[in-house]
Amino acid sequence: MTRSTRDQNVADHAHQNVSSTARHRRKRLRIYRLIAATAVPLLVLLLLEAGLRLGGYGHESGFFIRAAGRSWLQTNPRAGWRYFAPRLARRPDPAWLADTKPPETFRIFILGGSAAMGVPDPAFSFGRVLRVMLAERYPAARFEVINAAMTAINSHVVRRIASDCAPLQPDLFVVYLGNNEVVGPYGPGTVFAGFSGNLTWIHASIWTRGTRLGQLVGHLACGLLPRARAATAWRGMEMFTGHRVAADNPRLETVYDHLRDNLQDICGIGTDAGADVLLCTVAVNLRDSPPFESMHRPDLGPGAQGRWQAACEEAALLENAGRFSEAIEHYRQALEIDGGHAELHYRLARCFEAAGDRASAKQHYVEARDLDALRFRADGRINKVIREVAARAGEGLVDAQRAFEAAAPLGIPGGELFYEHVHMTFRGNHVLAAAVLEKVDAILPERIRGGGHGAKVPADLETCARLLAWTDWSRYESAVTIDRAMDRPPFKAQLDHDETGARRKCALAAMTRTGIPLAMQEAAQAWSQLLDRKEQDIHARHKLANLEHDLGRFESSIRHRRVLLEKIEDPDFHGRLAAALAETDRSDEAMEHYERAQALWPYEAGLQNGMGLVAMRGGDFQGAEAYFTEAIRLDPLYVEAHLNLGDVFLKRAEPRRALTAFEEAAHADPR
């Protein structure tokens, strides 16, 4: 090799080294820039989050929290703020548990929406009935059944709650959900967090809203966005009137896909936590719950609609005359013109039932449910998805739909099992608990199953009623709650609402005639006996405290409330204690508990109303006016606050302002 060649090689090698070094420098520069573009903002966000936490901003967002100075966990009253605007959020059923499971305990979490929670009264939920059945069958075993369900939530939210339950050593998740998939958060018929077709974005949004920074952004948005500012007070199902979703809406396919993915995740969360998972199909009222809203097909012209209307009117006349076969023919004529109208199918179902054709009746009741444009009931596709996920995940399936059909007199679930569209009567909760018990038996560990049985069959309805203090007073309370709800939209738009409402009120009047004071006394005795057997029963003590207050035994009510507050910091417990203290002229202490309740839940009109009553009792009419006015601001339809404000004006000799307040009360509730 010549010298010139060697020199050229050296030069080339040096150039390659320089080029390689330059490439490495450029690569490192790109990495540094990437780090700067991601790590620096992330660090800033982490510092902001830490600063907000250290500064005391925001709230714990998990379903369970540890109250200050306590060694156990309790349900978080503000858990719903992660998924709803705070003024619209619902609270979980108050409960407490040890974060370390006691030895030899089988811990069950109930997951789902309001039907799983036990609305209208969680004291008689299917989870509570299941706990009684387990205790009767395995008297030597220790069971915890924890109600982790909540009103208005769907699988997006339940997935997150399952994650919150996973570190608490669960043995079993019982999942009963499906009614709120369309109307719950992120669904196409919701009034809460708007619809999204991107499941990853939904999960990220829920995670973000659990952070202090996310809460700050949400708080700022509430002040800036018109929709957020418009959210005032909870109005139940009435809020969804107008949020129709037709059966052929393409967004429903997204709903079913999201449900499938969320249920698979819930199963995975349970399995990873060492728990079994039971997925339940969803039972609904087919026979005695007409569709909330029906829609014609979009291309139905005026002429066709006129013929459809004429056929339906003739059929209705024939139906009312008891000529059901002829009515069916006319309804079928209307069906040929437009077969997508939910109420038409419901009317046809009633005629088939009256004519003795139960199979056809059931078919059209199902069609009426699936075509209902206000989708508050789980439809057939939702139950199909639940079955598919259970089969694919290898988890247990509780076929509640079939269990309710077997328990219904005609094989078509109706008013004997449901109060209205989905919420179960005590008998309905008993049916569901028995169906769950059958599956729980198969997964219990040998240390429980081998310990010997008590009852070989599920505890019957009467036994469960006795052991849960389900009395005439309980029936009356639930009936009143349901009647008030069904006097408002969207129930008022249901077929034959006036007739069914009149029957409800006749039933309530009959209950009243049998003697409410006696029923209250008997209920107080039943709750007291239950509390003697189970001293830590939150529901028993809460119910007994309520009754003692209503019976004028304020000192006893106060004593029970104080015991409850030793276990659980709950705004309702503080507020009710404050009301009892006010009745015994302990105004200062009453105001202290009202303020503690308000700190936990600032959006409760009833708390402001209570403080107004304390102020008025003490002669502070100006302060009372301010409290009642704030209560009305929080809830413009809060009748009691309007009436109390009118009383303040009367005491101040301002009759014109009093009259205005009373007129506002009448406008808020004509009753």
XYZ file of C-alpha atoms in Angstrom:
671
model
C 0.000 0.000 0.000
C 1.443 3.400 -0.996
C 1.780 6.257 1.406
C -0.861 8.261 -0.412
C -3.275 5.342 -0.104
C -2.533 5.032 3.606
C -3.066 8.746 4.062
C -6.375 8.519 2.208
C -7.497 5.624 4.412
C -6.583 7.552 7.529
C -8.461 10.537 6.245
C -11.501 8.420 5.386
C -11.407 6.764 8.809
C -11.136 10.130 10.513
C -14.058 11.419 8.422
C -16.104 8.357 9.375
C -15.286 8.951 13.050
C -16.304 12.582 12.745
C -19.509 11.613 10.919
C -20.274 8.905 13.506
C -19.628 11.339 16.328
C -21.883 13.884 14.670
C -24.611 11.281 14.239
C -24.325 10.278 17.892
C -24.467 13.917 18.896
C -27.572 14.489 16.762
C -29.181 11.324 18.209
C -28.396 12.454 21.752
C -29.768 15.891 20.929
C -33.011 14.367 19.684
C -33.256 12.275 22.864
C -32.614 15.351 25.013
C -35.246 17.286 23.105
C -37.725 14.399 23.513
C -36.979 14.285 27.222
C -37.406 18.044 27.442
C -40.696 17.846 25.505
C -42.147 15.093 27.723
C -40.333 14.911 31.033
C -40.347 18.633 31.727
C -44.120 19.074 31.237
C -44.675 15.846 33.182
C -42.497 17.152 35.993
C -44.417 20.433 35.981
C -47.712 18.537 36.165
C -46.429 16.372 39.015
C -45.262 19.469 40.890
C -48.632 21.126 40.336
C -50.431 18.001 41.559
C -48.184 17.810 44.633
C -48.675 21.509 45.302
C -52.449 21.234 45.100
C -52.423 18.262 47.472
C -50.103 19.983 49.958
C -52.261 23.088 49.731
C -55.354 21.069 50.635
C -57.106 21.615 47.329
C -59.583 19.052 46.058
C -60.825 15.798 47.529
C -60.129 12.080 47.657
C -61.721 10.495 44.608
C -61.571 6.777 45.435
C -64.703 4.861 46.345
C -63.249 4.180 49.802
C -61.392 6.657 52.012
C -59.885 6.659 55.471
C -61.492 9.316 57.663
C -59.100 11.351 59.795
C -57.877 9.551 62.887
C -59.541 6.232 62.043
C -58.009 2.859 61.328
C -60.750 1.637 58.995
C -62.125 2.619 55.611
C -65.515 4.034 54.719
C -67.368 4.776 51.513
C -66.456 8.177 50.137
C -69.447 10.568 50.048
C -67.733 12.428 47.193
C -66.902 9.378 45.090
C -69.489 10.428 42.508
C -67.777 13.780 41.889
C -65.302 11.935 39.714
C -68.023 11.043 37.210
C -70.700 13.740 37.567
C -70.935 17.456 38.159
C -70.903 17.704 41.982
C -74.434 19.119 42.123
C -75.725 16.092 40.214
C -73.604 13.421 41.870
C -75.175 10.681 43.964
C -73.651 9.304 47.137
C -72.775 5.668 47.856
C -74.572 3.711 50.525
C -72.670 4.486 53.775
C -70.508 1.542 54.816
C -67.256 0.866 56.619
C -64.753 -1.985 56.502
C -61.296 -2.912 57.700
C -58.692 -2.420 54.982
C -57.146 -5.705 56.136
C -59.777 -8.408 55.900
C -60.461 -10.162 59.220
C -59.289 -13.796 59.354
C -61.599 -16.488 57.991
C -63.849 -13.855 56.385
C -65.395 -14.198 52.935
C -65.636 -10.674 51.500
C -68.152 -9.915 48.718
C -68.483 -6.644 46.826
C -71.743 -5.779 45.037
C -71.050 -3.704 41.914
C -73.607 -1.920 39.746
C -76.126 0.901 39.539
C -79.235 1.878 41.476
C -80.955 -1.512 41.128
C -77.899 -3.220 42.656
C -77.687 -0.509 45.310
C -81.248 -1.278 46.396
C -83.214 1.841 45.414
C -85.638 2.912 46.825
C -84.091 1.666 50.098
C -80.594 0.117 50.264
C -81.460 -1.382 53.648
C -83.356 -4.033 51.670
C -81.056 -4.485 48.679
C -80.393 -7.917 47.220
C -76.927 -7.786 48.797
C -78.490 -7.461 52.236
C -80.860 -10.341 51.483
C -77.909 -12.409 50.218
C -76.065 -11.771 53.484
C -79.027 -13.185 55.434
C -79.229 -16.227 53.158
C -75.515 -16.941 53.565
C -75.723 -16.606 57.340
C -78.699 -18.965 57.481
C -76.989 -21.556 55.280
C -73.515 -21.298 56.840
C -74.083 -20.104 60.438
C -70.499 -20.820 61.507
C -68.920 -18.775 58.699
C -68.194 -15.053 58.572
C -69.358 -13.080 55.527
C -69.003 -9.433 54.573
C -71.283 -8.156 51.798
C -70.264 -4.617 50.870
C -72.544 -2.461 48.742
C -70.256 -0.723 46.229
C -73.076 0.162 43.836
C -74.313 3.685 43.146
C -77.214 5.398 41.399
C -76.892 6.440 37.730
C -73.547 4.744 37.030
C -72.687 2.353 34.202
C -69.856 0.001 33.286
C -67.385 2.864 32.692
C -67.733 3.838 36.347
C -68.074 0.306 37.744
C -64.757 -0.589 36.099
C -63.075 2.157 38.144
C -64.883 1.175 41.348
C -63.799 -2.449 40.820
C -60.201 -1.184 40.735
C -60.807 0.631 44.036
C -62.154 -2.587 45.577
C -59.341 -4.805 44.250
C -56.720 -3.952 46.951
C -59.209 -4.774 49.727
C -58.799 -8.568 49.510
C -62.076 -9.379 47.768
C -63.202 -12.969 47.500
C -66.058 -12.260 45.112
C -67.384 -9.521 42.851
C -71.108 -9.733 42.079
C -71.776 -7.491 39.072
C -75.348 -6.425 38.331
C -75.338 -3.653 35.725
C -76.764 -2.777 32.323
C -79.686 -0.398 32.843
C -77.550 2.747 32.611
C -75.260 1.932 29.691
C -77.002 4.460 27.426
C -78.002 7.131 29.963
C -75.000 6.916 32.308
C -71.732 8.864 31.949
C -70.312 8.893 28.397
C -73.432 7.202 26.976
C -75.316 8.583 23.948
C -78.425 9.393 26.028
C -76.685 10.940 29.024
C -76.989 14.340 30.687
C -73.640 13.828 32.417
C -70.192 13.472 30.814
C -70.891 13.603 27.074
C -70.842 10.655 24.703
C -67.524 9.397 23.441
C -66.788 6.536 21.084
C -63.175 6.286 22.251
C -62.887 3.960 25.231
C -59.237 4.856 25.859
C -60.206 8.522 26.114
C -63.043 7.679 28.529
C -60.729 5.724 30.822
C -58.124 8.501 30.653
C -60.779 11.111 31.438
C -61.969 9.193 34.498
C -58.373 8.769 35.700
C -57.623 12.463 35.150
C -60.711 13.587 37.057
C -59.427 11.645 40.028
C -56.361 13.901 40.275
C -56.298 17.273 42.024
C -55.212 18.940 38.800
C -58.106 17.340 36.949
C -60.460 18.556 39.673
C -59.120 22.087 39.280
C -59.660 21.997 35.524
C -63.165 20.640 36.071
C -63.932 23.374 38.584
C -62.784 26.040 36.144
C -64.835 24.430 33.370
C -67.948 24.533 35.556
C -67.560 28.274 35.759
C -66.991 28.761 32.050
C -69.102 26.222 30.163
C -72.821 27.014 29.792
C -73.798 23.330 30.012
C -71.902 22.889 33.266
C -73.383 26.068 34.732
C -76.867 24.861 33.810
C -76.543 21.778 36.038
C -78.388 22.703 39.228
C -79.960 19.961 41.313
C -80.584 16.254 40.877
C -83.945 15.625 39.221
C -83.697 11.884 38.771
C -84.982 10.431 35.515
C -86.787 13.676 34.733
C -83.453 15.157 33.630
C -83.256 12.740 30.695
C -86.575 13.704 29.096
C -85.805 14.583 25.485
C -82.579 12.555 25.332
C -84.005 9.964 22.976
C -81.927 7.225 21.393
C -83.645 5.228 18.659
C -83.135 1.484 18.410
C -81.306 1.896 15.098
C -78.975 4.638 16.339
C -75.445 3.562 15.303
C -74.082 4.789 18.634
C -75.734 1.832 20.330
C -73.193 -0.492 18.710
C -70.496 1.527 20.458
C -72.391 1.137 23.731
C -72.433 -2.659 23.383
C -68.728 -2.727 22.444
C -67.834 -0.560 25.447
C -69.909 -2.740 27.764
C -68.123 -5.849 26.475
C -64.663 -4.327 26.984
C -65.500 -2.919 30.423
C -66.948 -6.215 31.649
C -63.859 -8.055 30.428
C -61.717 -5.545 32.334
C -63.825 -5.982 35.479
C -63.381 -9.746 35.232
C -59.634 -9.257 34.820
C -59.471 -6.882 37.792
C -61.270 -9.413 39.955
C -59.124 -12.324 38.807
C -55.895 -10.383 39.360
C -57.087 -9.556 42.885
C -57.682 -13.249 43.600
C -61.463 -12.923 43.518
C -64.146 -14.832 41.664
C -66.547 -12.799 39.524
C -70.249 -13.421 39.019
C -71.802 -11.523 36.116
C -75.576 -11.171 36.306
C -77.945 -10.693 33.426
C -80.406 -7.893 34.079
C -84.104 -8.342 34.795
C -86.557 -5.546 34.018
C -90.275 -4.901 34.296
C -91.793 -5.969 30.981
C -95.459 -6.399 31.838
C -96.261 -3.358 33.998
C -93.861 -0.706 32.697
C -94.991 0.812 29.379
C -92.327 2.450 27.186
C -91.285 5.937 28.281
C -91.143 7.323 24.756
C -91.887 5.930 21.301
C -90.574 7.053 17.910
C -91.944 6.659 14.405
C -89.623 5.630 11.617
C -88.027 8.754 10.048
C -89.420 8.166 6.544
C -93.049 7.783 7.632
C -95.006 10.252 5.502
C -98.156 12.137 6.604
C -100.475 9.787 4.696
C -98.949 6.646 6.179
C -98.933 8.195 9.618
C -102.643 9.006 9.272
C -103.454 5.402 8.371
C -101.282 4.186 11.237
C -103.094 6.487 13.663
C -106.527 5.411 12.435
C -105.669 1.720 12.837
C -104.359 2.303 16.371
C -107.413 4.315 17.426
C -109.790 1.634 16.160
C -107.726 -1.049 17.881
C -107.764 0.873 21.165
C -111.581 1.101 21.059
C -111.811 -2.636 20.470
C -109.282 -3.331 23.243
C -111.268 -1.231 25.724
C -114.386 -3.154 24.724
C -112.648 -6.450 25.490
C -112.662 -7.561 21.834
C -108.996 -8.517 21.908
C -108.773 -10.675 18.770
C -110.204 -7.861 16.643
C -107.946 -5.329 18.357
C -104.941 -7.488 17.534
C -105.824 -7.439 13.824
C -106.017 -3.645 13.763
C -102.793 -3.286 15.746
C -101.146 -5.615 13.212
C -102.307 -3.369 10.412
C -100.558 -0.473 12.169
C -97.512 -2.679 12.669
C -97.251 -3.242 8.915
C -97.159 0.529 8.390
C -94.646 1.266 11.160
C -93.326 -1.586 13.281
C -90.799 0.480 15.216
C -93.213 2.228 17.588
C -92.619 0.956 21.133
C -96.061 1.726 22.565
C -97.749 -0.100 19.678
C -95.882 -3.278 20.619
C -96.831 -2.791 24.278
C -100.530 -2.436 23.411
C -100.318 -5.500 21.181
C -98.653 -7.449 24.000
C -101.491 -6.603 26.392
C -104.045 -7.829 23.888
C -102.193 -11.096 23.306
C -101.947 -11.628 27.061
C -105.677 -10.987 27.496
C -106.366 -13.412 24.634
C -104.290 -16.110 26.371
C -101.341 -16.104 23.936
C -98.499 -15.662 26.413
C -95.700 -16.428 23.942
C -96.794 -13.655 21.565
C -97.428 -11.347 24.513
C -93.893 -11.825 25.803
C -92.421 -11.284 22.331
C -94.121 -7.900 21.992
C -93.362 -6.844 25.577
C -89.695 -7.469 24.746
C -90.014 -5.481 21.512
C -91.599 -2.606 23.450
C -88.634 -2.575 25.849
C -86.018 -2.733 23.106
C -87.674 0.046 21.074
C -88.173 2.396 24.034
C -86.411 5.631 23.019
C -85.677 6.626 26.649
C -83.369 3.730 27.366
C -83.565 3.257 31.128
C -83.872 -0.545 30.878
C -81.254 -3.052 29.772
C -82.260 -4.311 26.343
C -81.807 -7.772 24.838
C -78.411 -6.968 23.339
C -77.033 -5.929 26.719
C -77.975 -9.272 28.258
C -76.486 -11.036 25.239
C -73.172 -9.216 25.790
C -73.187 -10.153 29.496
C -73.678 -13.825 28.629
C -70.922 -13.714 26.003
C -68.396 -12.110 28.349
C -69.140 -14.580 31.140
C -68.647 -17.497 28.746
C -65.449 -16.075 27.242
C -63.909 -15.044 30.568
C -64.785 -18.347 32.218
C -66.588 -16.514 35.009
C -69.855 -17.529 36.623
C -73.140 -16.315 35.167
C -76.192 -15.551 37.277
C -79.089 -15.532 34.835
C -81.300 -13.073 36.691
C -83.444 -12.586 33.615
C -84.421 -16.275 33.633
C -84.838 -16.322 37.427
C -87.313 -13.448 37.294
C -89.229 -15.063 34.448
C -89.504 -18.243 36.519
C -90.758 -16.247 39.520
C -93.339 -14.218 37.557
C -96.893 -15.649 37.513
C -97.127 -15.539 33.702
C -93.417 -15.907 33.010
C -93.383 -12.164 32.213
C -91.872 -10.054 35.046
C -94.105 -7.251 36.258
C -95.285 -5.298 39.273
C -94.976 -8.172 41.715
C -91.183 -8.025 41.326
C -90.573 -4.375 40.384
C -91.754 -1.039 41.764
C -91.512 0.604 38.357
C -89.212 -0.115 35.406
C -86.120 -1.712 37.029
C -86.013 -1.226 40.797
C -86.910 -4.380 42.653
C -89.494 -4.923 45.336
C -88.457 -6.865 48.414
C -89.663 -10.006 46.679
C -87.631 -9.126 43.591
C -84.497 -8.644 45.684
C -85.187 -12.023 47.290
C -85.408 -13.681 43.848
C -82.101 -12.161 42.740
C -80.340 -13.004 46.012
C -81.475 -16.636 45.757
C -80.151 -16.849 42.186
C -76.795 -15.412 43.287
C -76.652 -17.735 46.313
C -76.893 -20.757 44.033
C -73.721 -19.679 42.228
C -71.917 -18.531 45.379
C -72.351 -22.007 46.853
C -70.219 -23.459 44.076
C -67.271 -21.113 44.640
C -67.086 -20.974 48.428
C -63.881 -22.434 49.865
C -63.973 -25.876 51.432
C -63.427 -24.433 54.921
C -66.916 -22.893 54.620
C -68.730 -25.560 52.601
C -67.226 -28.345 54.679
C -68.266 -26.708 57.929
C -71.794 -28.031 57.720
C -74.964 -26.467 56.431
C -77.687 -24.683 58.235
C -80.643 -24.180 55.888
C -80.449 -26.423 52.810
C -82.672 -24.113 50.760
C -82.423 -20.305 50.544
C -84.071 -18.533 53.467
C -87.646 -17.867 52.426
C -89.239 -14.452 51.961
C -90.743 -14.329 55.441
C -87.480 -15.292 57.147
C -85.519 -12.636 55.245
C -88.208 -10.045 55.997
C -88.007 -10.815 59.708
C -84.193 -10.822 59.838
C -83.966 -7.540 57.894
C -86.849 -5.784 59.711
C -88.924 -5.454 56.537
C -92.205 -4.295 58.090
C -95.417 -2.508 57.134
C -93.626 0.779 57.825
C -90.823 -0.199 55.429
C -93.417 -1.010 52.759
C -95.077 2.349 53.332
C -91.812 4.321 53.154
C -90.786 2.642 49.898
C -94.260 3.102 48.407
C -94.213 6.836 49.213
C -90.756 7.255 47.638
C -91.823 5.455 44.463
C -95.135 7.339 44.244
C -93.357 10.698 44.378
C -90.942 9.644 41.649
C -93.690 8.308 39.401
C -95.713 11.510 39.703
C -93.006 13.259 37.678
C -91.635 12.905 34.137
C -90.846 10.674 32.355
C -93.327 8.389 34.155
C -96.138 10.874 33.563
C -95.853 10.242 29.806
C -96.336 6.486 30.144
C -99.469 4.814 28.848
C -102.336 4.808 31.410
C -100.289 6.829 33.906
C -103.340 8.407 35.550
C -105.012 5.046 36.176
C -101.905 3.416 37.626
C -101.223 6.532 39.709
C -104.719 6.377 41.158
C -104.176 2.729 42.130
C -100.891 3.613 43.838
C -102.565 6.336 45.850
C -105.416 4.031 46.844
C -102.866 1.516 48.093
C -101.085 4.242 50.090
C -104.384 5.384 51.562
C -105.131 1.799 52.606
C -101.753 1.589 54.327
C -102.485 4.832 56.150
C -105.867 3.604 57.367
C -104.292 0.519 58.936
C -102.479 2.763 61.412
C -99.199 4.516 60.662
C -98.290 5.241 64.337
C -98.647 1.556 65.192
C -96.582 0.584 62.140
C -93.850 2.995 63.231
C -93.797 1.537 66.745
C -93.575 -2.018 65.391
C -90.797 -1.005 62.979
C -88.807 0.648 65.775
C -89.058 -2.557 67.792
C -87.950 -4.656 64.789
C -84.929 -2.430 64.100
C -84.020 -2.463 67.797
C -84.103 -6.268 67.840
C -81.942 -6.392 64.709
C -79.475 -4.023 66.339
C -79.329 -6.265 69.404
C -78.249 -9.147 67.123
C -75.914 -7.095 64.934
C -74.591 -4.097 66.819
C -72.495 -2.904 63.868
C -75.400 -2.893 61.389
C -75.285 0.618 59.935
C -78.729 0.370 58.337
C -80.417 -0.867 61.508
C -79.026 1.989 63.582
C -79.741 4.591 60.884
C -83.335 3.393 60.469
C -83.905 3.245 64.211
C -82.521 6.767 64.635
C -84.914 8.028 61.940
C -87.903 6.403 63.603
C -86.966 7.626 67.059
C -86.797 11.149 65.669
C -90.169 10.836 63.931
C -91.704 9.477 67.140
C -90.365 12.464 69.084
C -87.712 10.495 70.972
C -84.962 12.933 70.142
C -82.451 11.925 72.815
C -82.508 8.325 71.615
C -82.126 9.484 68.017
C -79.169 11.678 69.011
C -77.484 8.768 70.784
C -77.745 6.530 67.718
C -76.507 9.290 65.410
C -73.421 9.833 67.525
C -72.607 6.113 67.334
C -72.986 6.220 63.542
C -70.655 9.203 63.276
C -68.018 7.395 65.315
C -67.798 4.966 62.388
C -68.647 7.028 59.298
C -68.275 10.694 58.376
C -71.417 11.147 56.331
C -73.240 14.411 55.516
C -76.650 12.822 56.005
C -75.708 11.518 59.459
C -74.425 14.965 60.495
C -77.496 16.697 59.088
C -79.959 14.396 60.842
C -78.072 14.700 64.118
C -78.213 18.478 63.742
C -81.991 18.351 63.205
C -82.462 16.308 66.394
C -80.183 18.628 68.360
C -82.195 21.612 67.148
C -85.374 19.964 68.440
C -83.787 19.810 71.914
C -82.747 23.504 71.833
C -79.025 22.795 71.369
C -78.751 25.286 68.548
C -75.013 25.886 68.713
C -74.185 22.183 68.475
C -76.816 21.771 65.778
C -75.196 24.476 63.666
C -71.804 22.863 64.213
C -73.036 19.573 62.724
C -74.852 21.334 59.894
C -71.580 23.049 59.011
C -69.672 19.756 59.166
C -72.264 18.217 56.869
C -71.991 21.145 54.480
C -68.199 20.813 54.414
C -68.647 17.236 53.217
C -71.460 18.065 50.779
C -71.801 21.778 49.889
C -74.656 21.300 47.426
C -77.400 19.972 49.707
C -80.362 22.348 49.845
C -81.745 20.471 52.849
C -78.731 21.442 54.957
C -79.244 25.133 54.203
C -82.927 24.725 55.019
C -82.051 23.102 58.345
C -79.702 25.955 59.261
C -82.455 28.385 58.329
C -84.846 26.671 60.741
C -82.282 26.915 63.548
C -81.779 30.604 62.825
C -85.535 31.237 62.679
C -86.077 29.385 65.957
C -83.505 31.696 67.532
C -85.200 34.825 66.196
C -82.529 35.557 63.584
C -84.904 36.188 60.687
C -82.310 37.892 58.516
C -79.987 34.918 58.836
C -82.884 32.541 58.232
C -83.793 34.403 55.043
C -80.213 34.038 53.793
C -80.168 30.284 54.469
C -83.558 29.635 52.850
C -82.596 31.757 49.837
C -79.397 29.744 49.425
C -81.384 26.505 49.664
C -83.619 27.734 46.841
C -80.582 28.724 44.791
C -79.214 25.213 45.148
C -82.576 23.641 44.342
C -85.267 25.951 42.917
C -87.894 23.211 43.380
C -87.177 22.660 47.081
C -90.695 23.301 48.346
C -89.957 23.372 52.067
C -87.449 26.194 51.660
C -90.020 28.295 49.757
C -92.593 27.680 52.508
C -90.117 28.482 55.282
C -89.048 31.648 53.507
C -92.706 32.659 53.365
C -92.979 32.075 57.119
C -89.963 34.336 57.693
C -91.633 37.118 55.726
C -94.867 36.651 57.683
C -92.996 36.935 60.980
C -91.402 40.140 59.651
C -94.834 41.484 58.649
C -94.057 41.395 54.924
C -97.193 39.708 53.514
C -96.532 40.531 49.851
C -93.131 38.835 49.919
C -94.658 35.929 51.862
C -97.342 35.511 49.208
C -94.690 35.421 46.487
C -92.773 32.725 48.385
C -95.907 30.604 48.806
C -96.765 30.996 45.122
C -93.259 29.792 44.260
C -93.826 26.768 46.495
C -97.070 25.976 44.665
C -95.305 26.368 41.331
C -92.495 24.027 42.441
C -94.978 21.351 43.504
C -98.692 21.861 42.798
C -99.558 19.234 45.416
